[in-house]
């Protein structure tokens, strides 16, 4: 899954009708296409389709500037964050109130956001006989579009305008894929702490007051020209509250996010060591074809004299040899130590997972490997490996053509895995080798 849908963010001060717009207008008129099992539609987030255009729409919560309230500050920060991430911004104002000082300040931010803005004048209940929206021309954001979220009037025109702003983008070759990342691991290893650390405390609302979670299901950030999307970060925060069913929930969540991710970050608690359960989760991601990075977290709590990073890594890779190519990082989500290295590593693994080797190079590697050690005979006859080609990426998949494809033993296929990795490291990436029959 590497499709990056255009993001539409809805901003505006409280009480202009954003939630109503979301629930009534979107609920009734837009086809919600989120069909991932287990994901109920979030009040503040929807994947949608209108006139054949797919997009994500996010309600960022209200913005109250100049207030000392921490919640206001957080929500405002999150709206600015949405401006960073959005392709189109829907700025909602209230025709019953007219221009409010906060609208003016928000308009200032948006005029310099470098993003297309659709100015929506809500509560235009008397549509089409209505003129009250014209005063919003003075915000300097173009033509105000009147709608009534209560009745849904005007919303079709509005949606047409929104999708027109990213129409044609779908086949734009410059539109790059997002890197989809899942943070996985047992409960309490520090997954939520890590996500909050990565996004910075101001960027994620972590208030414990029920109903204050204003986040979309996924959170994205820009890093060195890449869009990094962390899958189901809302779930990470939600699971902390559902203490009773944590084990059950986290198992369900893991299965689901692994299927959606390009790269999984397995978080392990250093004070507990790498246990059977951690290895199981890591191997699940690996076997599903995900890229994998292992984070040994809470490294701040480890007595460095008794256990060094090198012995820790050697010890668990001895127990799980299939995870040998997986990079390991020793971090503290609490102090932030080495956390910054994670994103570079994730991007590297993502690139490796998309690496494609040419067929001549693949055959060179095959020939050399066979010359060093040919496969064992099959019923007294030589097994010939004729040629090898990489037929897929994400994950890299090689096909080897042979006269007796079913006769090549497991240990010899492992030997070929090593031969491939000797030439191309495929750091943190599972590779697959398939045997196929070839006549002649
Ligand atoms: P939010 O804080 O921006 O999410 O605003 P809400 O969606 O909670 O709406 C604030 C108030 O405005 C509620 O009482 C809504 O019923 C009302 N409202 C929303 N849309 C309309 C509309 O189109 N017309 C009228 N008359 N009232 C609306
Ligand atoms: P999750 O259930 O995997 O999301 O784990 P949390 O992020 O909720 O963390 C569980 C507990 O471990 C919390 O009390 C955190 O404060 C603590 N914790 C997380 N990371 C670290 C770390 O790097 N060092 C220390 N000492 N504690 C941490």
XYZ file of C-alpha atoms and ligand atoms in Angstrom:
496
model
C 0.000 0.000 0.000
C 1.872 3.066 -1.133
C -0.950 5.138 -2.548
C -0.814 8.655 -1.246
C -4.256 10.231 -1.314
C -4.608 14.007 -1.452
C -5.290 15.423 2.005
C -8.048 17.968 2.583
C -7.894 19.682 5.979
C -10.873 21.536 7.450
C -9.901 24.461 9.680
C -11.829 27.219 11.405
C -12.554 28.610 14.836
C -14.967 26.756 17.155
C -18.704 26.764 16.463
C -18.577 27.646 12.787
C -19.993 24.184 12.054
C -17.020 21.997 11.171
C -18.336 18.943 12.992
C -21.763 19.397 11.467
C -20.177 19.667 8.041
C -18.257 16.492 8.694
C -21.116 14.450 10.044
C -24.063 15.637 7.975
C -22.517 16.720 4.713
C -19.762 14.166 4.357
C -21.730 11.407 5.997
C -24.611 11.844 3.579
C -22.985 12.867 0.336
C -19.556 11.344 0.118
C -18.879 7.669 -0.336
C -16.702 6.592 2.546
C -14.284 4.129 1.028
C -12.365 3.102 4.101
C -12.894 -0.630 4.118
C -10.055 -1.734 6.361
C -11.494 -4.203 8.865
C -11.667 -3.007 12.437
C -11.465 0.668 11.566
C -14.667 2.379 12.451
C -15.091 5.723 10.806
C -13.517 8.353 12.948
C -15.632 11.445 13.570
C -12.719 13.591 12.504
C -11.276 11.637 9.658
C -12.571 10.053 6.476
C -11.272 8.547 3.299
C -13.674 9.723 0.670
C -14.508 9.645 -2.990
C -16.352 12.339 -4.952
C -16.843 12.315 -8.715
C -14.237 9.589 -9.023
C -11.557 11.389 -7.013
C -10.278 9.732 -3.885
C -8.992 11.831 -1.003
C -8.666 11.975 2.764
C -10.434 14.642 4.744
C -9.343 15.689 8.211
C -11.054 17.886 10.790
C -8.273 19.569 12.694
C -10.293 20.932 15.584
C -10.867 24.609 16.328
C -8.278 27.317 16.545
C -8.287 29.825 19.392
C -5.364 32.185 19.111
C -3.860 34.239 21.930
C -5.174 31.951 24.633
C -3.174 30.455 27.477
C -5.295 27.336 27.564
C -3.046 24.359 26.880
C -5.817 22.588 24.964
C -6.264 25.608 22.711
C -2.543 25.779 22.132
C -2.422 22.133 21.220
C -5.353 22.321 18.858
C -3.955 25.440 17.219
C -0.597 23.757 16.783
C -2.338 20.827 15.243
C -4.171 23.052 12.763
C -0.856 24.600 11.720
C 0.449 21.076 11.371
C -2.502 20.217 9.125
C -1.624 23.223 6.999
C 1.846 21.698 6.619
C 0.464 18.380 5.483
C -2.645 19.312 3.525
C -2.932 19.594 -0.237
C -6.133 21.607 0.027
C -7.397 23.600 2.985
C -11.070 24.177 3.637
C -11.390 27.286 5.798
C -14.821 27.523 7.351
C -16.441 30.756 8.567
C -19.897 31.558 9.924
C -22.241 33.839 7.936
C -24.487 34.305 10.975
C -21.609 35.865 12.926
C -19.775 37.617 10.098
C -16.048 38.246 10.156
C -14.648 37.415 13.573
C -11.175 38.668 14.690
C -9.962 35.059 14.860
C -11.049 34.536 11.233
C -8.799 37.441 10.256
C -5.818 36.047 12.097
C -6.372 32.590 10.690
C -6.680 34.123 7.202
C -3.257 35.743 7.678
C -1.715 32.319 8.372
C -3.506 30.754 5.420
C -2.612 33.468 2.897
C 1.044 32.499 3.372
C 0.475 28.744 3.643
C 1.295 28.163 -0.012
C -1.670 25.817 -0.345
C -4.952 26.227 -2.183
C -7.637 27.408 0.221
C -11.377 27.034 -0.273
C -13.202 29.621 1.820
C -16.486 28.157 2.965
C -19.216 30.423 4.329
C -21.342 28.106 6.448
C -24.855 28.564 7.851
C -26.054 30.122 4.587
C -29.398 28.487 5.341
C -31.419 30.671 2.938
C -29.537 29.379 -0.108
C -29.930 30.154 -2.982
C -31.364 33.547 -1.928
C -28.405 34.597 0.134
C -25.823 37.389 0.004
C -24.361 37.332 3.515
C -21.302 35.374 2.365
C -20.027 38.220 0.172
C -18.476 40.114 3.067
C -15.852 37.342 3.405
C -14.249 38.472 0.141
C -12.340 40.906 2.352
C -10.360 38.034 3.920
C -8.287 37.983 0.746
C -8.769 34.285 0.078
C -10.911 34.447 -3.023
C -14.563 33.699 -3.546
C -16.489 32.520 -0.471
C -18.551 29.393 -1.193
C -21.891 29.453 0.643
C -23.144 26.223 2.209
C -25.587 25.150 4.851
C -24.203 22.228 6.773
C -27.502 21.808 8.568
C -29.384 21.093 5.346
C -26.494 20.068 3.093
C -27.373 22.824 0.603
C -24.429 23.947 -1.513
C -22.264 20.990 -0.536
C -22.189 19.424 -4.017
C -20.760 22.626 -5.501
C -18.271 22.777 -2.665
C -17.065 19.202 -3.213
C -16.720 19.892 -6.957
C -14.490 22.833 -6.147
C -12.380 20.855 -3.702
C -11.687 17.959 -6.054
C -11.014 20.346 -8.965
C -7.981 21.541 -6.991
C -6.304 18.177 -7.100
C -7.816 16.773 -10.291
C -5.105 15.600 -12.648
C -2.801 14.957 -9.721
C -3.658 11.252 -9.769
C -1.537 10.598 -12.839
C 1.075 13.198 -11.965
C 4.405 11.318 -12.109
C 5.921 13.817 -9.688
C 3.477 12.814 -6.977
C 5.643 10.575 -4.842
C 4.510 7.655 -2.761
C 4.294 7.993 0.991
C 6.361 5.674 3.132
C 3.853 3.767 5.275
C 5.244 2.941 8.693
C 3.730 0.836 11.480
C 5.035 0.997 15.027
C 4.495 -2.467 16.522
C 5.374 -4.319 19.718
C 3.963 -5.591 23.001
C 2.024 -3.250 25.304
C 4.103 -0.859 27.440
C 7.306 -1.106 25.479
C 7.060 2.599 24.593
C 5.316 2.725 21.206
C 3.140 5.739 22.065
C 6.069 7.524 23.689
C 8.083 7.008 20.515
C 5.338 8.323 18.230
C 4.840 11.379 20.421
C 8.583 11.969 20.498
C 8.788 11.769 16.686
C 5.966 14.203 16.139
C 7.014 16.502 18.970
C 4.746 17.035 21.926
C 3.075 20.073 20.379
C 2.099 18.278 17.241
C 0.011 15.493 18.721
C -2.878 16.004 21.073
C -2.320 13.597 23.955
C -4.903 14.932 26.375
C -6.577 12.199 28.411
C -9.949 13.950 28.458
C -12.324 11.650 26.552
C -13.390 13.067 23.234
C -10.420 15.387 22.877
C -8.531 13.212 20.441
C -8.610 15.312 17.316
C -6.200 13.228 15.311
C -6.779 11.406 12.112
C -6.157 7.676 12.160
C -2.782 8.117 10.472
C -0.253 10.885 11.101
C 2.228 12.094 8.523
C 5.376 14.109 8.581
C 7.768 15.351 5.927
C 11.367 14.197 6.156
C 14.144 14.948 3.642
C 11.695 15.123 0.746
C 9.714 12.049 1.784
C 6.241 11.839 3.254
C 6.343 9.443 6.181
C 2.909 8.193 7.194
C 2.616 6.451 10.538
C -0.269 4.006 10.311
C -2.982 4.017 12.996
C -1.313 6.365 15.446
C -4.751 7.125 16.880
C -4.948 3.424 17.737
C -1.704 3.681 19.655
C -3.124 6.390 21.810
C -6.487 4.713 22.080
C -5.071 1.417 23.241
C -3.451 3.012 26.274
C -6.954 3.745 27.575
C -8.398 0.317 27.020
C -6.328 -1.348 29.708
C -8.498 -4.453 30.081
C -8.317 -5.554 26.500
C -4.821 -4.336 25.763
C -3.414 -7.743 24.843
C -6.328 -8.585 22.606
C -6.401 -5.180 21.016
C -2.697 -5.006 20.332
C -2.699 -8.412 18.656
C -5.559 -7.363 16.381
C -3.916 -4.059 15.660
C -0.597 -5.676 14.783
C -2.132 -7.962 12.184
C -3.919 -5.078 10.576
C -1.128 -2.497 10.504
C 1.433 -4.998 9.223
C -0.752 -5.487 6.162
C -0.825 -1.748 5.542
C 2.800 -0.905 6.140
C 5.906 -0.757 3.980
C 8.206 -0.654 6.980
C 7.496 -1.891 10.526
C 9.305 -0.539 13.557
C 9.348 -3.242 16.233
C 9.759 -1.668 19.667
C 11.279 -3.860 22.402
C 11.746 -3.043 26.094
C 15.476 -3.279 26.851
C 14.861 -3.996 30.532
C 12.859 -7.103 29.643
C 15.086 -8.261 26.831
C 13.968 -9.752 23.532
C 11.296 -12.270 24.494
C 9.371 -14.917 22.619
C 6.438 -12.559 22.090
C 8.659 -9.801 20.639
C 10.256 -12.258 18.232
C 6.833 -13.533 17.185
C 5.657 -10.022 16.320
C 8.894 -9.287 14.434
C 8.693 -12.522 12.481
C 5.044 -11.845 11.611
C 6.072 -8.553 9.993
C 9.047 -10.165 8.270
C 7.030 -13.059 6.883
C 4.382 -10.650 5.627
C 7.032 -8.978 3.479
C 7.379 -5.755 5.497
C 10.647 -3.943 5.876
C 11.752 -4.126 9.503
C 13.741 -2.023 11.941
C 14.154 -3.113 15.565
C 14.246 -0.469 18.272
C 15.571 -1.521 21.646
C 13.874 1.125 23.767
C 14.388 2.300 27.370
C 18.121 1.986 26.831
C 18.453 4.738 29.471
C 17.522 2.134 32.118
C 20.146 -0.423 31.140
C 23.312 -0.894 33.191
C 25.927 -0.456 30.459
C 28.595 -2.503 32.291
C 26.511 -5.662 32.396
C 24.964 -5.478 28.973
C 26.270 -3.806 25.873
C 24.403 -3.167 22.652
C 26.613 -5.613 20.758
C 25.986 -8.568 23.085
C 22.261 -7.816 23.169
C 22.036 -7.880 19.386
C 24.251 -10.966 18.961
C 22.222 -12.885 21.540
C 18.775 -12.382 19.982
C 19.934 -12.825 16.392
C 21.374 -16.183 17.442
C 17.854 -17.136 18.543
C 16.168 -15.703 15.439
C 18.618 -16.163 12.563
C 16.065 -15.137 9.949
C 16.182 -11.593 11.405
C 19.944 -11.304 10.802
C 19.567 -8.610 8.056
C 17.430 -6.406 10.335
C 19.073 -3.200 11.595
C 18.886 -2.613 15.346
C 18.878 0.748 17.066
C 19.260 1.291 20.828
C 17.192 4.303 21.863
C 15.342 6.047 24.633
C 11.959 7.451 23.695
C 12.025 9.142 27.104
C 15.256 11.131 26.684
C 15.198 11.154 22.888
C 18.625 9.519 22.692
C 19.355 8.329 19.113
C 15.644 8.535 18.153
C 16.590 10.933 15.318
C 18.477 8.108 13.596
C 15.281 6.121 13.181
C 13.865 8.130 10.276
C 17.053 7.797 8.193
C 17.018 4.083 8.813
C 13.340 3.764 7.871
C 13.894 5.627 4.596
C 16.924 3.447 3.819
C 14.938 0.253 4.419
C 12.062 1.587 2.315
C 14.437 2.296 -0.575
C 16.058 -1.129 -0.260
C 12.640 -2.739 -0.399
C 12.029 -1.043 -3.768
C 15.470 -1.906 -5.137
C 15.462 -3.672 -8.489
C 18.464 -5.566 -9.792
C 19.012 -6.139 -13.492
C 18.655 -9.640 -14.934
C 22.315 -9.849 -16.130
C 23.499 -8.973 -12.621
C 21.114 -11.502 -11.077
C 22.470 -14.188 -13.411
C 26.059 -13.331 -12.543
C 25.251 -13.951 -8.896
C 23.477 -17.212 -9.696
C 26.342 -18.529 -11.851
C 28.942 -17.716 -9.243
C 26.905 -19.366 -6.493
C 26.326 -22.525 -8.545
C 29.998 -22.731 -9.504
C 31.009 -22.558 -5.835
C 28.460 -25.090 -4.742
C 26.085 -26.817 -7.151
C 22.719 -28.083 -5.879
C 22.588 -31.772 -4.884
C 21.568 -34.324 -7.513
C 17.966 -35.438 -7.856
C 17.600 -39.210 -8.218
C 21.064 -39.394 -9.662
C 20.528 -36.598 -12.127
C 22.114 -33.130 -11.978
C 19.807 -30.280 -10.983
C 20.419 -27.336 -13.286
C 19.651 -23.778 -12.213
C 19.326 -22.044 -15.547
C 18.687 -18.418 -14.842
C 17.406 -15.963 -12.268
C 15.458 -12.748 -12.562
C 13.895 -10.332 -10.096
C 10.205 -10.384 -10.872
C 8.922 -8.020 -8.184
C 9.801 -5.377 -5.624
C 8.144 -4.618 -2.257
C 9.365 -7.131 -1.222
C 12.091 -8.097 -3.704
C 11.134 -11.429 -5.241
C 13.464 -13.541 -7.357
C 12.541 -16.398 -9.656
C 15.022 -19.151 -10.427
C 14.314 -21.449 -13.355
C 15.393 -25.068 -12.945
C 14.933 -28.444 -14.596
C 13.711 -29.987 -11.295
C 12.355 -27.004 -9.363
C 10.799 -29.107 -6.596
C 14.032 -30.966 -5.988
C 16.000 -27.958 -4.739
C 16.295 -28.453 -0.968
C 15.546 -25.825 1.688
C 19.207 -25.495 2.714
C 20.204 -24.710 -0.863
C 17.568 -21.978 -1.112
C 19.004 -20.515 2.110
C 22.423 -20.633 0.454
C 21.012 -18.606 -2.471
C 19.529 -16.074 -0.048
C 23.043 -15.556 1.304
C 24.509 -15.260 -2.183
C 21.981 -12.550 -3.092
C 22.537 -10.646 0.143
C 26.314 -10.824 -0.292
C 25.916 -8.811 -3.444
C 22.978 -6.570 -2.434
C 22.465 -6.052 1.280
C 18.668 -5.482 1.207
C 19.035 -4.048 4.708
C 15.977 -4.731 6.829
C 14.116 -6.260 3.888
C 12.841 -9.830 3.504
C 13.519 -11.261 0.062
C 11.762 -14.152 -1.615
C 13.044 -16.824 -3.930
C 10.670 -18.884 -6.035
C 11.642 -21.935 -8.040
C 10.055 -22.458 -11.434
C 10.285 -25.271 -13.935
C 11.807 -24.705 -17.341
C 11.573 -27.120 -20.236
C 14.719 -27.845 -22.295
P -17.449 23.282 15.247
O -17.034 23.708 16.622
O -16.841 24.164 14.201
O -17.202 21.831 14.981
O -19.008 23.577 15.123
P -20.280 22.607 15.267
O -20.391 21.698 14.099
O -20.248 22.002 16.612
O -21.474 23.657 15.130
C -21.649 24.742 16.028
C -23.108 25.143 16.028
O -23.509 25.657 14.748
C -24.051 23.979 16.310
O -25.062 24.429 17.179
C -24.623 23.627 14.938
O -25.911 23.074 15.014
C -24.664 24.983 14.260
N -24.614 24.871 12.797
C -23.727 24.130 12.079
N -23.977 24.264 10.747
C -25.045 25.091 10.624
C -25.785 25.618 9.509
O -25.508 25.328 8.341
N -26.806 26.468 9.797
C -27.139 26.826 11.071
N -28.147 27.652 11.246
N -26.475 26.333 12.146
C -25.429 25.474 11.934
P 3.053 1.504 24.618
O 2.011 0.744 25.392
O 3.968 0.570 23.894
O 2.501 2.574 23.749
O 4.003 2.191 25.738
P 3.978 3.674 26.335
O 4.544 4.636 25.349
O 2.634 3.954 26.884
O 5.066 3.514 27.495
C 4.890 2.626 28.585
C 5.686 3.159 29.771
O 7.095 3.140 29.511
C 5.347 4.614 30.095
O 5.323 4.733 31.502
C 6.521 5.393 29.503
O 6.754 6.599 30.195
C 7.672 4.427 29.691
N 8.738 4.622 28.687
C 8.569 4.689 27.350
N 9.775 4.863 26.731
C 10.712 4.915 27.701
C 12.148 5.082 27.705
O 12.818 5.211 26.691
N 12.769 5.060 28.928
C 12.071 4.919 30.087
N 12.769 4.928 31.225
N 10.727 4.771 30.126
C 10.053 4.769 28.963
